[in-house]
Tab-separated table of C-alpha atoms and ligand atoms in Angstrom:
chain	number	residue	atom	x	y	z
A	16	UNK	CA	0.000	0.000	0.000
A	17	UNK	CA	1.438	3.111	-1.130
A	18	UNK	CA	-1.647	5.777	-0.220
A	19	UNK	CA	-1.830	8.450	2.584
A	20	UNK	CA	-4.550	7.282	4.763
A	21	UNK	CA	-6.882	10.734	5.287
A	22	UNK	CA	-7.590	10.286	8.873
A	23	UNK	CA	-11.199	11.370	8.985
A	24	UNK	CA	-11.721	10.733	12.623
A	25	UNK	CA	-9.228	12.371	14.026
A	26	UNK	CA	-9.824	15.102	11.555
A	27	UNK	CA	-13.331	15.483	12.736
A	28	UNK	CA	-12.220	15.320	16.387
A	29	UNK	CA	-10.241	18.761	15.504
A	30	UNK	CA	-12.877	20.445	13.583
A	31	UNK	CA	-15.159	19.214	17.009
A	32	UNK	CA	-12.367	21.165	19.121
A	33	UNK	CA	-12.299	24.257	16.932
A	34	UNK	CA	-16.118	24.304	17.076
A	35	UNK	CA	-15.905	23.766	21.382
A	36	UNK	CA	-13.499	26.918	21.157
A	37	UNK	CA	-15.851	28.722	19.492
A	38	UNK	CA	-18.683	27.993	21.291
A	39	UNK	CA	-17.280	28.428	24.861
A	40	UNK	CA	-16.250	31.870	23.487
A	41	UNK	CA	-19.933	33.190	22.005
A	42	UNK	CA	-20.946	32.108	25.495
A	43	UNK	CA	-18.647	34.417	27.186
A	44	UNK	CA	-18.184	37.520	25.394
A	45	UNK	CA	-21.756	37.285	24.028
A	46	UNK	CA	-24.067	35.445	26.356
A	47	UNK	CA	-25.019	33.157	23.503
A	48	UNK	CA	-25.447	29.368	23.213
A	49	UNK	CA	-25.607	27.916	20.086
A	50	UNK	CA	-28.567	25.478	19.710
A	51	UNK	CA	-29.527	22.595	17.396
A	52	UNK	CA	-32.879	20.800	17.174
A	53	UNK	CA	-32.702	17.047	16.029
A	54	UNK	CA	-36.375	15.775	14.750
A	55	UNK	CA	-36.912	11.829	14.455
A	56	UNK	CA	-39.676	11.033	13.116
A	57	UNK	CA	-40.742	7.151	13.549
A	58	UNK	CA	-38.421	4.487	15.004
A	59	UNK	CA	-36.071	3.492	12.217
A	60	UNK	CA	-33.118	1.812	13.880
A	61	UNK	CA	-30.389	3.486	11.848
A	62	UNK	CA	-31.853	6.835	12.065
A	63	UNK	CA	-32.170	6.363	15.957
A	64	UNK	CA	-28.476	5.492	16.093
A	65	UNK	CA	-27.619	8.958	14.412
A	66	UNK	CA	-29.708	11.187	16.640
A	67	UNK	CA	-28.532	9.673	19.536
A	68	UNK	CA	-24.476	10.649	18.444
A	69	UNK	CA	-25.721	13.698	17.111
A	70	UNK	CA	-27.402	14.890	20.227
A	71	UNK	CA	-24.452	13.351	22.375
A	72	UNK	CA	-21.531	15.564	20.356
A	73	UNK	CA	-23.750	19.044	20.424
A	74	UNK	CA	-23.489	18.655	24.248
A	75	UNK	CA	-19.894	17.625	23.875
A	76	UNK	CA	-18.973	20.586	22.307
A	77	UNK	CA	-21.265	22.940	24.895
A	78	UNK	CA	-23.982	23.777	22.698
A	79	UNK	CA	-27.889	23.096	23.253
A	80	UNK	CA	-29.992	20.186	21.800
A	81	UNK	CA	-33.051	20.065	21.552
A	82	UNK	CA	-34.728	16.096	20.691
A	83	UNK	CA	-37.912	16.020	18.863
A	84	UNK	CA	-38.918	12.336	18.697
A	85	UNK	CA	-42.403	11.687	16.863
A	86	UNK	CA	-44.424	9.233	16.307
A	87	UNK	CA	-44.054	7.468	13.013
A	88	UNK	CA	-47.562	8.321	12.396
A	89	UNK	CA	-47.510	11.698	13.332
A	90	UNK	CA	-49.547	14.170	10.446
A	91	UNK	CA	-47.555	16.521	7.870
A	92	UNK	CA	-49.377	19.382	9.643
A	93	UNK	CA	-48.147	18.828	12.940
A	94	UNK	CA	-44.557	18.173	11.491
A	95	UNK	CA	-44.784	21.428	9.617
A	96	UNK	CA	-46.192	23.103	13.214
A	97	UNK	CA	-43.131	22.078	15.245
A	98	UNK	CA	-40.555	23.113	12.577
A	99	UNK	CA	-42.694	26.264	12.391
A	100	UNK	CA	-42.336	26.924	16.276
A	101	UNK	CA	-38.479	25.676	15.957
A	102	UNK	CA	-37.942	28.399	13.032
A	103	UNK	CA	-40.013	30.999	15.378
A	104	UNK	CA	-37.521	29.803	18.530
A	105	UNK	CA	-34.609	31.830	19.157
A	106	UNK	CA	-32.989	29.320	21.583
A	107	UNK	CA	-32.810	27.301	18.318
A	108	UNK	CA	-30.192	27.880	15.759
A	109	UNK	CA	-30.175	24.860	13.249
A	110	UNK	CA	-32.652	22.387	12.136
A	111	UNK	CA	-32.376	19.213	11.013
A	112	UNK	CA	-34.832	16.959	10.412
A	113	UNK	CA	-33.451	13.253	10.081
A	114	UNK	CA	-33.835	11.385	6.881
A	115	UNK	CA	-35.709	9.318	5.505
A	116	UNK	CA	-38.931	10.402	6.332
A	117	UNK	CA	-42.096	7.401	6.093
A	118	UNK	CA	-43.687	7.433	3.197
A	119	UNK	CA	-46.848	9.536	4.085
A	120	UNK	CA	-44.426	12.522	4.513
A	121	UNK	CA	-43.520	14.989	1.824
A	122	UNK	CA	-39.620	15.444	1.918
A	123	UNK	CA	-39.339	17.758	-0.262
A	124	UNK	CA	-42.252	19.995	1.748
A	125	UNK	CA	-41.053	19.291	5.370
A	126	UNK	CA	-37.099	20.692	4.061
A	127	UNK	CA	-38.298	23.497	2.227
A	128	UNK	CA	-40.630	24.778	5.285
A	129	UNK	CA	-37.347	24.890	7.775
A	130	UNK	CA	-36.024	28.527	7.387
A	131	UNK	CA	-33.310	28.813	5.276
A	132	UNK	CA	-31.066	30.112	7.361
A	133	UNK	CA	-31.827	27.400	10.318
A	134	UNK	CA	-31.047	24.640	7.634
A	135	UNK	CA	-28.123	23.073	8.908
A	136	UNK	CA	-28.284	20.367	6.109
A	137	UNK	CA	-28.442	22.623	3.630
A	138	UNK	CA	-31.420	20.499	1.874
A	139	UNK	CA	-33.449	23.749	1.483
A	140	UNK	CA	-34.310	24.713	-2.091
A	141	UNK	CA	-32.687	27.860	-1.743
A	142	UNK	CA	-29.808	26.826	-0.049
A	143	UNK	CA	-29.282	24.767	-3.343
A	144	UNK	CA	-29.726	27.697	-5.238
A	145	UNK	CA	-27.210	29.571	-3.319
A	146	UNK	CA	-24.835	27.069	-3.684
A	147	UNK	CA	-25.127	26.399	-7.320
A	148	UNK	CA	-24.781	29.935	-8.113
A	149	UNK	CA	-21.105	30.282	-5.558
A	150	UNK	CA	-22.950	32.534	-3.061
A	151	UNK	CA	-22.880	32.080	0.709
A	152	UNK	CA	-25.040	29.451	1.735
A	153	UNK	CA	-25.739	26.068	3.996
A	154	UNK	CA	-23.975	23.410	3.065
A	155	UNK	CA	-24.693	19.804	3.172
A	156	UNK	CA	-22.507	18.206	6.026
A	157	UNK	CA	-21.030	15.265	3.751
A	158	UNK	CA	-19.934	17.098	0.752
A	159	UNK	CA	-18.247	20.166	3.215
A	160	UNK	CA	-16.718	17.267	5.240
A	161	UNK	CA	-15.057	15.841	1.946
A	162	UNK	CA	-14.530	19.597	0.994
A	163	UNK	CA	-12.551	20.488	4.386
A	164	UNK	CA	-10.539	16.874	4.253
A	165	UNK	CA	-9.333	17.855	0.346
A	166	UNK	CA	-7.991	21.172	1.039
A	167	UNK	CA	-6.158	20.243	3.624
A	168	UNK	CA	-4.868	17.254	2.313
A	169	UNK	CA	-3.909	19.295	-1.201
A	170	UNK	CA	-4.202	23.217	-0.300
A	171	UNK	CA	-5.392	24.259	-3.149
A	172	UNK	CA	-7.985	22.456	-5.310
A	173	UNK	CA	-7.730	24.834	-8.382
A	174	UNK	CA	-7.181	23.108	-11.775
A	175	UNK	CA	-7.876	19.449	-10.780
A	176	UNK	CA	-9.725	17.303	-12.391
A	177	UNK	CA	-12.511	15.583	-10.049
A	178	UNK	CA	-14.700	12.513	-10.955
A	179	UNK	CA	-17.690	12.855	-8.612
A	180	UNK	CA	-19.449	9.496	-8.834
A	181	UNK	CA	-23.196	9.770	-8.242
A	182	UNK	CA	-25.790	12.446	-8.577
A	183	UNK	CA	-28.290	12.604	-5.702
A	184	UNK	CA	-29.100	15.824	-4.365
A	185	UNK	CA	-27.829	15.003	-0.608
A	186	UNK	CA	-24.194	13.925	-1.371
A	187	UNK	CA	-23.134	14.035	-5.315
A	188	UNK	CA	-24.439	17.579	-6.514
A	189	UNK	CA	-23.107	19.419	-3.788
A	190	UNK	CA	-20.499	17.698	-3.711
A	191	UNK	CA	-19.862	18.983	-7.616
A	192	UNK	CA	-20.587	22.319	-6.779
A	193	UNK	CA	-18.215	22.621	-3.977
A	194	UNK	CA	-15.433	21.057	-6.598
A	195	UNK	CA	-16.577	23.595	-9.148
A	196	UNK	CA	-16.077	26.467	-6.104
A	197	UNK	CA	-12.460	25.536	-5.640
A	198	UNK	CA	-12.100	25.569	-9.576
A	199	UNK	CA	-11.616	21.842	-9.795
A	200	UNK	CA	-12.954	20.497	-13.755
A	201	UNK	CA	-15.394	18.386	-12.502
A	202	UNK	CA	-17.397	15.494	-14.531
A	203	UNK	CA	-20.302	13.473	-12.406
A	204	UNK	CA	-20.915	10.268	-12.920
A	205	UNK	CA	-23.723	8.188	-12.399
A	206	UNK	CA	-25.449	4.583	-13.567
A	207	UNK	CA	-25.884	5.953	-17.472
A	208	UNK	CA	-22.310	6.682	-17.781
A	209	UNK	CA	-20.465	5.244	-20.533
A	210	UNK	CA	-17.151	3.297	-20.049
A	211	UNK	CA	-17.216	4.708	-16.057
A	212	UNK	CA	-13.519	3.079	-15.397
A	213	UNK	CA	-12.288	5.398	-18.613
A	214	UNK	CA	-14.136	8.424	-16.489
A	215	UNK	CA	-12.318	7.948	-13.506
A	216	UNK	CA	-8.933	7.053	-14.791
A	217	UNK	CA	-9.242	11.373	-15.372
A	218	UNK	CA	-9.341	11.985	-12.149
A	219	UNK	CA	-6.864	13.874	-9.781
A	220	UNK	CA	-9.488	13.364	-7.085
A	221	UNK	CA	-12.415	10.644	-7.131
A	222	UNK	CA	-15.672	10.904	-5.441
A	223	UNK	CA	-17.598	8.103	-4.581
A	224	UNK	CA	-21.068	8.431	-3.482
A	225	UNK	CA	-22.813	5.278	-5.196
A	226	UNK	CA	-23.914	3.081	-2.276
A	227	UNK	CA	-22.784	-0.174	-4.559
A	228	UNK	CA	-19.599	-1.977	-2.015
A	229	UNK	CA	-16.102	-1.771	-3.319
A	230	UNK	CA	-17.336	-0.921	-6.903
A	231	UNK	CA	-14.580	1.386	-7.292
A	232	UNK	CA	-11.153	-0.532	-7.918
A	233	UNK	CA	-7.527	0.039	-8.126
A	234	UNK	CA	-7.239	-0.511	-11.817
A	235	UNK	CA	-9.686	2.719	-12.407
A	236	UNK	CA	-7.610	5.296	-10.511
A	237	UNK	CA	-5.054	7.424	-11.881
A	238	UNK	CA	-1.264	6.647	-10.125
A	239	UNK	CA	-1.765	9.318	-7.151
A	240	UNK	CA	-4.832	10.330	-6.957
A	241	UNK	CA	-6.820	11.266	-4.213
A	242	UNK	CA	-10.009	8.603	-3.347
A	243	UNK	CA	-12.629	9.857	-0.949
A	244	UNK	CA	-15.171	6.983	-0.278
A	245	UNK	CA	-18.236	8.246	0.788
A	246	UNK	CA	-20.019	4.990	0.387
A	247	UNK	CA	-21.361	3.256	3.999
A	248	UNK	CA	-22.565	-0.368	2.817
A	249	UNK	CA	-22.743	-3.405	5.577
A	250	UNK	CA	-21.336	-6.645	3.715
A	251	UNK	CA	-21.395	-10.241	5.055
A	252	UNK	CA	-18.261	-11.516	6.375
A	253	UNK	CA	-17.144	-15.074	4.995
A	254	UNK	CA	-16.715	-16.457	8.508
A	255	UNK	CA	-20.322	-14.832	9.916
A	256	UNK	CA	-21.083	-11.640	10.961
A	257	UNK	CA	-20.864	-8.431	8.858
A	258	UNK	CA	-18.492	-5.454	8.291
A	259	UNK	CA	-18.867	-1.926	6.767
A	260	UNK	CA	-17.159	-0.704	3.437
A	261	UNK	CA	-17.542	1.270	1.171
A	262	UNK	CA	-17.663	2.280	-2.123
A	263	UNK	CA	-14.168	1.831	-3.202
A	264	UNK	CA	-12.210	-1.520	-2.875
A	265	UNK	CA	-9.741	-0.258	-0.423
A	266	UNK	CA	-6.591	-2.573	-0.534
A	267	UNK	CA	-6.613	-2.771	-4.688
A	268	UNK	CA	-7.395	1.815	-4.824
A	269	UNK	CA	-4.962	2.323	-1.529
A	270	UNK	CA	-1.839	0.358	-3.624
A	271	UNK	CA	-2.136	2.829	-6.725
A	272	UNK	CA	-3.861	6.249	-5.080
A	273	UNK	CA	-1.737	8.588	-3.238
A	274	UNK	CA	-4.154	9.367	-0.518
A	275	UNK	CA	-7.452	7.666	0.107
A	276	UNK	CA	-9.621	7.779	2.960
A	277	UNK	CA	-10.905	4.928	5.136
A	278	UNK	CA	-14.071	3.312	5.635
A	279	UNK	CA	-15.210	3.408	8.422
A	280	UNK	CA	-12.980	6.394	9.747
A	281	UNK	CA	-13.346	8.344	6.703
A	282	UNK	CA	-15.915	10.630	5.513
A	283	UNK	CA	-18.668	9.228	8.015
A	284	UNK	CA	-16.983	10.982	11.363
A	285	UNK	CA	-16.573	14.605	9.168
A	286	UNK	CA	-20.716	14.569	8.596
A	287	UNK	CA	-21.533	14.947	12.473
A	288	UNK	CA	-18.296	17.600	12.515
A	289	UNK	CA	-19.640	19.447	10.070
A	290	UNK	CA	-23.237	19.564	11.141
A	291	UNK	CA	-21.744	21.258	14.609
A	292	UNK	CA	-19.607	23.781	12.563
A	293	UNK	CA	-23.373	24.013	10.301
A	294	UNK	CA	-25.001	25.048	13.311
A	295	UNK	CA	-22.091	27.262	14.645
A	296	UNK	CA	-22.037	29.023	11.589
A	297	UNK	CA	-25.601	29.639	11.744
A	298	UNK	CA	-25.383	31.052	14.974
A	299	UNK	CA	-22.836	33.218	14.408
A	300	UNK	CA	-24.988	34.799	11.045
A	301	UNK	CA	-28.150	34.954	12.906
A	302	UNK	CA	-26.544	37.301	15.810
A	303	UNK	CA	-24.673	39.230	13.092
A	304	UNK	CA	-21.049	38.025	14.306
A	305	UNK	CA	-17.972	36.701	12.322
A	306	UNK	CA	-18.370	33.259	11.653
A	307	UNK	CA	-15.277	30.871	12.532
A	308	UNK	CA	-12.399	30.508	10.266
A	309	UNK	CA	-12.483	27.361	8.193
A	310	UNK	CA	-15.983	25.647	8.840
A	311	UNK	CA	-17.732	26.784	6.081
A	312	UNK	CA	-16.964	26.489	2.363
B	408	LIG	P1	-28.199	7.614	-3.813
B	408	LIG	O1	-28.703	6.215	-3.900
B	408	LIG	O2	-29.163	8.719	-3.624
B	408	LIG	O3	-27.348	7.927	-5.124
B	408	LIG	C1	-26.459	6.994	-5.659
B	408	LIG	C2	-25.894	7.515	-6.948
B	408	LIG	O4	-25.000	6.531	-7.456
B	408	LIG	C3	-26.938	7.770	-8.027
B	408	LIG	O5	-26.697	9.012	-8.639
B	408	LIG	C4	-26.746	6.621	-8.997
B	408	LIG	O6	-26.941	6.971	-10.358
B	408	LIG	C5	-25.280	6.312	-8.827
B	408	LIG	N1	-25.007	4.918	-9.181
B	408	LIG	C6	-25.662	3.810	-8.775
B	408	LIG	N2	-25.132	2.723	-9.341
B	408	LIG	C7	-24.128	3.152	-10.129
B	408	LIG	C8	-23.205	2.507	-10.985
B	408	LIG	N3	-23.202	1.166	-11.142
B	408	LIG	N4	-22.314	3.244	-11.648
B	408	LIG	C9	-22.279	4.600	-11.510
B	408	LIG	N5	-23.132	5.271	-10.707
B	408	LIG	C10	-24.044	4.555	-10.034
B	408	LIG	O7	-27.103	7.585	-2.660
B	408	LIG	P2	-26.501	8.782	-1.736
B	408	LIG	O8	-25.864	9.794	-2.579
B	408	LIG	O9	-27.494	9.175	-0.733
B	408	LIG	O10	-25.380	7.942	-0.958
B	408	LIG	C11	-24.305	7.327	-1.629
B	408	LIG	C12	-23.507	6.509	-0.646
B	408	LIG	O11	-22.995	7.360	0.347
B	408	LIG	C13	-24.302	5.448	0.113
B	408	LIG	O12	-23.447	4.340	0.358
B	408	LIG	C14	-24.644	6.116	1.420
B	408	LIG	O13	-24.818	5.176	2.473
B	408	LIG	C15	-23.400	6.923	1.634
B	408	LIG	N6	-23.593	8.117	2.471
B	408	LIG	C16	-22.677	8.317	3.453
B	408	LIG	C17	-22.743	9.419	4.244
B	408	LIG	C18	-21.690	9.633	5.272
B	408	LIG	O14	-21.888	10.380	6.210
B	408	LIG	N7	-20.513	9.030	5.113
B	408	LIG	C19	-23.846	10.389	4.132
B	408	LIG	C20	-24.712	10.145	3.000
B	408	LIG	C21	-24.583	9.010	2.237
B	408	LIG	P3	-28.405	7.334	-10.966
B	408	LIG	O15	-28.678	8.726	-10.491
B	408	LIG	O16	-28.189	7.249	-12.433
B	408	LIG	O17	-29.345	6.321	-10.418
């Protein structure tokens, strides 16, 4: 194995620190604690999992949160009258309401009726628009955690070209328009693409945000490149019992990349990070203040 390994956990657990600093100091020279609700609705296991670390590391780092666990038959109109009184609640600086929704619930609706500027995900139809035409905006947490991990891995991103594989809204677009920010030349991929292994063989920097396990291999990446897995798939193990990887075949991309990042220790632990320095952020444009250095795109 030749590749850097890009050490997302411990890079989280400095953007975590950086975001504590900042927090202990709004509370002192302004009075102000930062605050972010977290609203479950219905008991899927992997969804209760994530609120439960994301409500543990906004107390870690001193700010407020606030829980909102609902039923999973609760109505869209008393969905859209909490996030109403959360948008109306100053105590309350981000909102995020955790994904996937059941069925019965409109998505798109429930995102687009959190204020804009509360919308830590950056999910918000005109958070997208901000972001797709370079103005200041909220930024989804996975794409500005693979962001924050690039620059500082490279500096600067300017002139690269960077394969982003996958187009949903929540991880691949944003993820392009970030790339396109830094003036990378940036292609997306996605299942229609023709001769995808010719695609990525471009690429100074690979994205990949598929969901398909260790689809990405060695012989598609350019000697040196830079591979940031974004992928999170549970596989069986041969001997029993299961393990996470994800969308790049580690051992075969590691050998020829020259930095790649882990999974799990990757990407995953720089989502939650960058939700805290979401909500920070936030804060700090809601009371009119200078928002810390380096947590934001
Ligand atoms: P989606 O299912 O929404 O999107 C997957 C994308 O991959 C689609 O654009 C799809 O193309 C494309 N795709 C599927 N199969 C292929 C293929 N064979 N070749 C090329 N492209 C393909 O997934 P998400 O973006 O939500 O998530 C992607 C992965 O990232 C998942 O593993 C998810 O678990 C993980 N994830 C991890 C996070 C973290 O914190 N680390 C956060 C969010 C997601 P098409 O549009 O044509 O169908």
């Amino acid at each position: 194995m030749s590749a850097k390994i890009i050490d997302g956990k411990a890079f989280a657990a400095t953007v975590r620190e950086k975001v504590g600093a900042h927090v202990a100091r709004l509370k002192e020279e302004h009075g102000i604690t930062p605050g972010l609700a977290v609203v479950l609705v219905g008991e899927d296991p992997a969804s209760q999992v994530y609120v439960r670390s994301k409500g543990k590391m906004t107390v870690e780092v001193g700010m407020a949160s606030f829980e909102h666990k609902l039923d999973v038959n609760t109505s869209e109109s008393d969905l859209l009258a909490l996030i109403a009184q959360l948008n109306a609640d100053p105590k309350v600086h981000g909102i995020l309401v955790q994904l996937p929704l059941p069925s019965h619930l409109d998505s798109d609706l429930v995102m687009n009726s959190i204020d804009p500027a509360k919308d830590v995900d950056g999910f918000h139809i005109s958070n997208v628009g901000l972001l797709g035409t370079g103005q200041k905006s909220m930024v989804p947490c996975t794409p500005l955690g693979c962001l924050m991990m690039l620059r500082d891995h490279h500096g600067s991103l300017s002139g690269m070209n960077a394969v982003v594989i996958g187009r949903s809204n929540i991880v691949g677009k944003p993820m392009a328009n970030l790339l396109l920010g830094d003036s990378c030349t940036v292609t997306i991929a996605h299942s229609r693409t023709r001769d995808l292994p010719g695609v990525v063989r471009q690429a100074d920097i690979v994205v990949a945000a598929v969901g398909r396990p260790e689809m990405v291999v060695g012989d598609w990446i350019k000697p040196g490149a830079t591979v940031i897995d974004v992928g999170i798939n549970r596989i069986d193990k041969p001997e029993g019992g299961t393990r996470l990887v994800g969308d790049a075949h580690f051992d075969s991309c590691a050998a020829v990349a020259g930095a790649i990042t882990p999974v799990p220790g990757g990407v995953g632990p720089m989502t939650i990070a960058c939700l805290l320095a979401n909500t920070i952020t936030a804060c700090c444009r809601a009371n009119g203040l200078a928002e810390p250095e380096g947590l934001t795109a």
